[in-house]
XYZ file of C-alpha atoms in Angstrom:
385
model
C -1.887 -33.204 1.445
C -5.069 -32.243 3.293
C -7.210 -29.391 2.061
C -7.751 -26.356 4.277
C -11.178 -26.037 5.848
C -13.194 -23.240 4.158
C -14.187 -20.305 6.339
C -15.851 -18.083 3.724
C -18.670 -18.266 1.191
C -17.866 -17.205 -2.378
C -19.901 -14.339 -3.778
C -21.670 -16.551 -6.334
C -23.104 -18.558 -3.431
C -24.354 -15.574 -1.440
C -28.119 -15.154 -0.972
C -29.685 -13.531 -4.022
C -30.454 -10.264 -2.218
C -26.871 -9.952 -0.967
C -25.469 -10.567 -4.448
C -27.775 -7.953 -5.899
C -26.856 -5.353 -3.259
C -23.135 -6.047 -3.711
C -23.358 -5.725 -7.489
C -25.169 -2.405 -7.108
C -22.605 -1.149 -4.602
C -19.651 -1.993 -6.851
C -21.160 -0.904 -10.171
C -20.079 2.255 -11.962
C -23.098 4.173 -13.183
C -23.602 6.002 -16.452
C -24.657 9.636 -16.938
C -28.175 8.791 -15.742
C -27.185 6.570 -12.835
C -25.035 7.279 -9.792
C -21.988 5.151 -9.041
C -22.262 2.543 -6.339
C -20.712 3.366 -2.979
C -17.801 0.991 -3.666
C -17.479 1.651 -7.392
C -14.118 3.370 -7.046
C -12.508 0.991 -4.589
C -9.310 -0.676 -5.751
C -9.502 -4.313 -6.817
C -7.575 -5.337 -3.702
C -10.007 -3.535 -1.388
C -13.023 -4.969 -3.193
C -11.649 -8.483 -2.878
C -10.771 -8.058 0.786
C -14.204 -6.735 1.792
C -15.944 -9.313 -0.389
C -14.040 -12.138 1.292
C -14.638 -10.595 4.710
C -18.376 -10.462 4.135
C -18.257 -14.042 2.857
C -16.772 -15.061 6.228
C -19.703 -13.434 8.010
C -22.158 -15.334 5.801
C -20.234 -18.543 6.499
C -20.666 -17.897 10.210
C -24.402 -17.279 9.850
C -24.744 -20.498 7.858
C -22.824 -22.457 10.476
C -25.090 -20.993 13.155
C -28.178 -21.992 11.197
C -29.219 -18.345 10.930
C -28.814 -17.697 7.219
C -31.187 -20.291 5.681
C -34.114 -18.874 7.659
C -33.196 -15.268 6.955
C -32.434 -15.230 3.228
C -35.180 -12.702 2.564
C -33.931 -10.327 5.231
C -31.510 -7.546 4.404
C -27.876 -7.783 5.549
C -28.324 -5.317 8.408
C -31.348 -7.253 9.704
C -29.071 -10.222 10.404
C -26.749 -8.153 12.582
C -27.418 -8.476 16.294
C -25.328 -8.249 19.435
C -25.626 -11.983 20.038
C -24.568 -12.889 16.495
C -21.618 -10.499 16.654
C -20.472 -12.025 19.939
C -20.774 -15.479 18.419
C -18.864 -14.352 15.316
C -16.023 -12.987 17.438
C -15.804 -16.273 19.309
C -15.589 -18.157 16.022
C -12.773 -15.908 14.799
C -10.878 -16.304 18.075
C -11.263 -20.083 17.835
C -9.406 -19.912 14.511
C -6.353 -18.577 16.423
C -6.375 -15.352 14.437
C -4.327 -12.365 15.584
C -6.279 -9.562 17.243
C -5.530 -7.218 14.343
C -6.859 -9.791 11.877
C -10.064 -10.139 13.889
C -10.408 -6.347 13.953
C -9.982 -6.331 10.162
C -12.773 -8.896 9.789
C -15.143 -6.570 11.647
C -14.042 -3.620 9.502
C -14.714 -5.689 6.369
C -18.206 -6.549 7.595
C -18.901 -2.925 8.481
C -17.740 -1.632 5.107
C -19.655 -4.281 3.179
C -22.974 -3.433 4.806
C -22.256 0.302 4.645
C -21.947 0.233 0.837
C -24.637 -2.403 0.288
C -27.200 -0.562 2.418
C -26.183 3.120 2.581
C -29.369 4.018 4.436
C -28.921 1.396 7.170
C -28.069 2.269 10.768
C -24.725 0.527 11.307
C -23.896 2.192 14.624
C -23.416 -1.146 16.375
C -20.887 -2.210 13.730
C -19.011 1.099 13.788
C -18.719 0.985 17.568
C -17.555 -2.635 17.554
C -15.075 -1.883 14.767
C -13.582 1.043 16.707
C -13.385 -0.996 19.910
C -11.670 -3.943 18.216
C -9.115 -1.715 16.513
C -8.292 0.044 19.783
C -7.778 -3.272 21.558
C -5.831 -4.941 18.745
C -2.221 -5.783 19.515
C 0.109 -4.920 16.629
C 1.328 -8.131 15.015
C 4.573 -6.416 14.080
C 6.581 -4.072 16.315
C 6.742 -1.528 13.542
C 8.253 1.334 15.526
C 11.311 -0.768 16.372
C 12.083 -1.262 12.684
C 11.696 2.303 11.460
C 14.984 3.258 9.804
C 16.098 6.513 8.169
C 15.721 6.265 4.374
C 19.310 7.455 3.882
C 20.631 4.639 6.077
C 18.715 2.166 3.924
C 19.908 3.775 0.699
C 23.564 3.893 1.768
C 23.515 0.168 2.624
C 21.993 -0.576 -0.797
C 24.425 1.692 -2.616
C 27.424 0.072 -0.920
C 26.219 -3.378 -2.005
C 25.496 -2.336 -5.592
C 28.793 -0.529 -6.106
C 30.708 -3.531 -4.784
C 28.652 -5.801 -7.006
C 29.353 -3.697 -10.096
C 33.084 -4.094 -9.455
C 33.035 -7.803 -8.540
C 30.262 -9.005 -10.861
C 30.206 -6.822 -14.027
C 28.641 -9.750 -15.920
C 26.335 -11.258 -13.266
C 24.806 -14.715 -13.309
C 21.078 -15.210 -12.671
C 21.405 -15.370 -8.891
C 23.667 -12.315 -8.722
C 21.349 -10.385 -11.048
C 18.278 -11.192 -8.941
C 20.012 -10.074 -5.740
C 21.106 -6.838 -7.411
C 17.501 -6.307 -8.553
C 16.206 -6.766 -5.014
C 18.779 -4.391 -3.537
C 17.957 -1.751 -6.159
C 14.213 -2.085 -5.537
C 14.786 -1.725 -1.775
C 16.914 1.382 -2.289
C 14.470 2.891 -4.757
C 11.556 2.346 -2.371
C 13.526 4.074 0.384
C 13.985 7.089 -1.907
C 10.626 7.001 -3.687
C 8.158 5.226 -1.345
C 5.402 4.223 -3.752
C 2.805 1.636 -2.842
C 3.949 -1.894 -3.578
C 1.440 -2.332 -6.417
C 2.668 0.815 -8.181
C 6.386 0.183 -7.641
C 6.240 -3.485 -8.638
C 4.173 -2.603 -11.717
C 6.482 0.062 -13.190
C 6.912 -0.251 -16.951
C 9.814 1.258 -18.868
C 8.602 3.399 -21.740
C 5.204 3.832 -20.085
C 5.624 4.863 -16.446
C 9.379 5.484 -16.657
C 10.792 7.584 -19.499
C 14.270 9.007 -20.116
C 14.594 12.650 -21.133
C 17.965 14.427 -21.375
C 19.569 12.011 -18.953
C 16.793 12.289 -16.350
C 14.360 9.479 -15.578
C 10.787 10.715 -15.195
C 8.063 8.646 -13.561
C 4.359 9.241 -14.091
C 1.619 7.013 -12.730
C -1.898 7.958 -13.879
C -4.695 8.384 -11.379
C -6.544 5.272 -12.499
C -3.592 3.211 -11.237
C -3.257 4.789 -7.780
C -5.260 3.963 -4.666
C -6.636 7.476 -4.126
C -7.207 8.224 -7.806
C -4.621 11.041 -7.962
C -1.748 10.843 -10.457
C 1.805 10.722 -9.112
C 4.743 12.312 -10.954
C 8.373 12.659 -9.937
C 11.913 12.137 -11.185
C 14.292 9.436 -10.029
C 17.326 10.652 -8.034
C 19.664 12.537 -10.325
C 22.958 12.012 -8.484
C 25.686 10.139 -10.347
C 25.924 7.182 -7.970
C 22.217 6.354 -8.221
C 22.313 6.813 -11.972
C 25.269 4.443 -12.339
C 23.588 1.781 -10.182
C 20.268 2.100 -12.016
C 21.870 1.979 -15.465
C 23.900 -1.106 -14.520
C 20.668 -2.870 -13.615
C 19.059 -1.959 -16.948
C 22.053 -2.816 -19.122
C 23.434 -5.865 -17.304
C 21.356 -7.389 -14.491
C 17.932 -6.973 -16.089
C 19.267 -8.260 -19.406
C 20.709 -11.305 -17.657
C 17.335 -12.046 -16.072
C 15.778 -11.757 -19.530
C 18.361 -14.251 -20.887
C 19.507 -11.551 -23.285
C 22.950 -10.056 -23.986
C 24.094 -6.959 -22.146
C 23.290 -3.630 -23.754
C 25.356 -0.524 -24.450
C 24.550 2.840 -22.885
C 23.217 4.194 -26.167
C 20.426 1.585 -25.996
C 18.896 3.063 -22.818
C 16.332 5.142 -24.702
C 14.993 2.033 -26.452
C 14.514 -0.214 -23.393
C 10.885 -0.967 -22.602
C 8.783 -3.473 -20.722
C 8.463 -4.332 -17.035
C 11.155 -2.813 -14.844
C 11.368 -5.757 -12.464
C 12.093 -9.158 -14.024
C 11.935 -12.519 -12.223
C 14.561 -15.274 -12.392
C 12.277 -16.969 -14.931
C 12.606 -14.057 -17.315
C 9.036 -12.868 -16.718
C 7.468 -9.835 -15.046
C 7.781 -10.145 -11.276
C 4.531 -10.637 -9.403
C 3.648 -8.262 -6.588
C 4.101 -11.117 -4.118
C 7.568 -11.979 -5.434
C 8.512 -8.297 -5.268
C 7.399 -8.203 -1.613
C 9.387 -11.321 -0.776
C 12.522 -9.986 -2.470
C 12.354 -6.716 -0.530
C 11.850 -8.320 2.877
C 14.540 -10.961 2.279
C 17.268 -8.607 1.081
C 16.527 -5.957 3.744
C 16.904 -8.602 6.440
C 20.320 -9.473 5.000
C 21.573 -5.904 4.580
C 20.019 -4.213 7.602
C 19.334 -6.997 10.074
C 15.554 -6.529 9.927
C 12.942 -7.363 7.271
C 11.491 -4.141 5.877
C 8.292 -4.845 3.980
C 7.288 -2.257 1.352
C 4.608 -0.514 3.417
C 7.036 -0.091 6.322
C 9.379 1.746 3.960
C 6.589 4.262 3.376
C 6.378 4.806 7.123
C 10.163 5.266 7.223
C 9.855 8.018 4.608
C 6.963 9.745 6.369
C 8.815 9.566 9.675
C 11.942 11.086 8.147
C 9.936 13.955 6.660
C 8.146 14.503 9.955
C 11.320 14.562 12.048
C 13.873 16.070 9.661
C 11.576 18.416 7.716
C 8.237 18.638 9.564
C 7.098 21.545 7.404
C 6.586 18.859 4.729
C 4.123 16.797 6.782
C 1.460 17.448 4.137
C 3.741 15.856 1.546
C 4.214 12.889 3.879
C 0.435 12.553 3.849
C 0.497 12.466 0.038
C 3.271 9.855 0.014
C 1.193 7.553 2.196
C -1.946 8.207 0.163
C -3.934 9.590 3.081
C -6.791 11.993 2.426
C -6.932 12.864 6.134
C -3.849 14.377 7.793
C -4.774 12.748 11.107
C -4.168 9.340 9.508
C -0.636 10.383 8.603
C -0.035 11.639 12.126
C -1.218 8.260 13.385
C 1.433 6.544 11.269
C 4.023 9.045 12.414
C 3.249 8.416 16.091
C 4.250 4.765 15.632
C 7.886 5.866 15.453
C 7.860 6.941 19.128
C 10.331 9.743 18.400
C 9.491 12.165 21.206
C 11.974 14.840 20.220
C 10.777 14.785 16.633
C 7.208 14.909 17.913
C 7.883 18.120 19.774
C 9.510 19.579 16.687
C 6.548 18.567 14.549
C 4.008 20.020 16.988
C 5.836 23.355 17.046
C 5.983 23.494 13.263
C 2.304 22.581 12.875
C 1.339 25.359 15.288
C 3.427 27.819 13.290
C 1.846 26.697 10.004
C -1.618 27.163 11.481
C -0.690 30.573 12.896
C 0.660 31.740 9.531
C -2.411 30.459 7.702
C -4.771 32.235 10.073
C -2.755 35.456 9.983
C -2.776 35.523 6.199
C -6.420 34.502 5.905
C -8.882 36.608 3.956
C -12.322 37.473 5.428
C -13.943 34.770 7.513
C -16.305 33.697 4.761
C -13.380 32.655 2.558
C -11.592 29.316 2.727
C -8.102 29.048 4.191
C -5.825 27.006 1.949
C -2.336 25.903 2.906
C 0.197 26.091 0.053
C 0.449 22.976 -2.085
C 3.602 20.970 -1.477
C 5.015 19.282 -4.556
C 5.967 15.623 -4.039
C 8.889 15.915 -6.407
C 10.332 18.903 -4.538
C 10.226 17.047 -1.258
C 11.643 13.763 -2.503
C 14.498 15.073 -4.637
């Protein structure tokens, strides 16, 4: 089996100055030292930008530009000619236009945090241009489905399974797990990392028959904690309990449990067919595979978040701010950008009317002009339950 040709330089092989600047950018400071510009990025974002910058350094090395410029700062190596050459190299690798745009974003972000004082106008402009021209690799709008349609398909499968397979084998238990995770994501659209990492007794706790979920801020992308309850209707509860008492136990190679053991169950919520905690990648694969079977289209976890935001925007547009929180967007315009991918013109008109009314009410109720206008906080739990 032939090895793949490398296209990136690992951080330990970067020029000394680049390594130093990257370490400073990603370092958390103490009470006498400010945090680096990338100190609070998630591990996934850090790794992506680090790899992206390594690809740029690989290009410079291949062009013979890096060895003669090791003492120059990262921004000094950026020129129009080198950027053109870099784009040609990426295109020669048969990368999708969105992937190429992401490479430019990675380069821009790396230099922005490594040299905060640098003028990166040329990179920002190129990044914006590439993103505007990028062709979506997935026709996302065509696969947007109402969360309730997704949930009803999952519920139908699980209820049939509980009747036909009360004592499931490993394969049946894993399919039930995947269907439950798909349905739960449709109802509570967490990021894949947070949903796949749920731990019973830590993130999920049972209190008076109600399952409460709390994810601390240090585990979320935007640093804000997320709290909500799982659906409280009887049909969801029965399906969820069956997974905990029967399917999950089967995956763990353990005997089924009785209902009075629910309070004592702990450990990872999602268990693999090997009896171990599911990886994030395996969780992703299970979701896309089972959704293709049940709904005729693979719904990857992030798309389910768009489905939820779209449903809120069209069915209850007054909750658009909550949709923004679901997607983890600090800027409402980003949420609206996701919403526009649904191409629901009628819902768009409804949303626009509601947004105008919200703005009118806020302005009408505003205090003197020197005071801030604050829209009422919308509770995630209220919207999702």
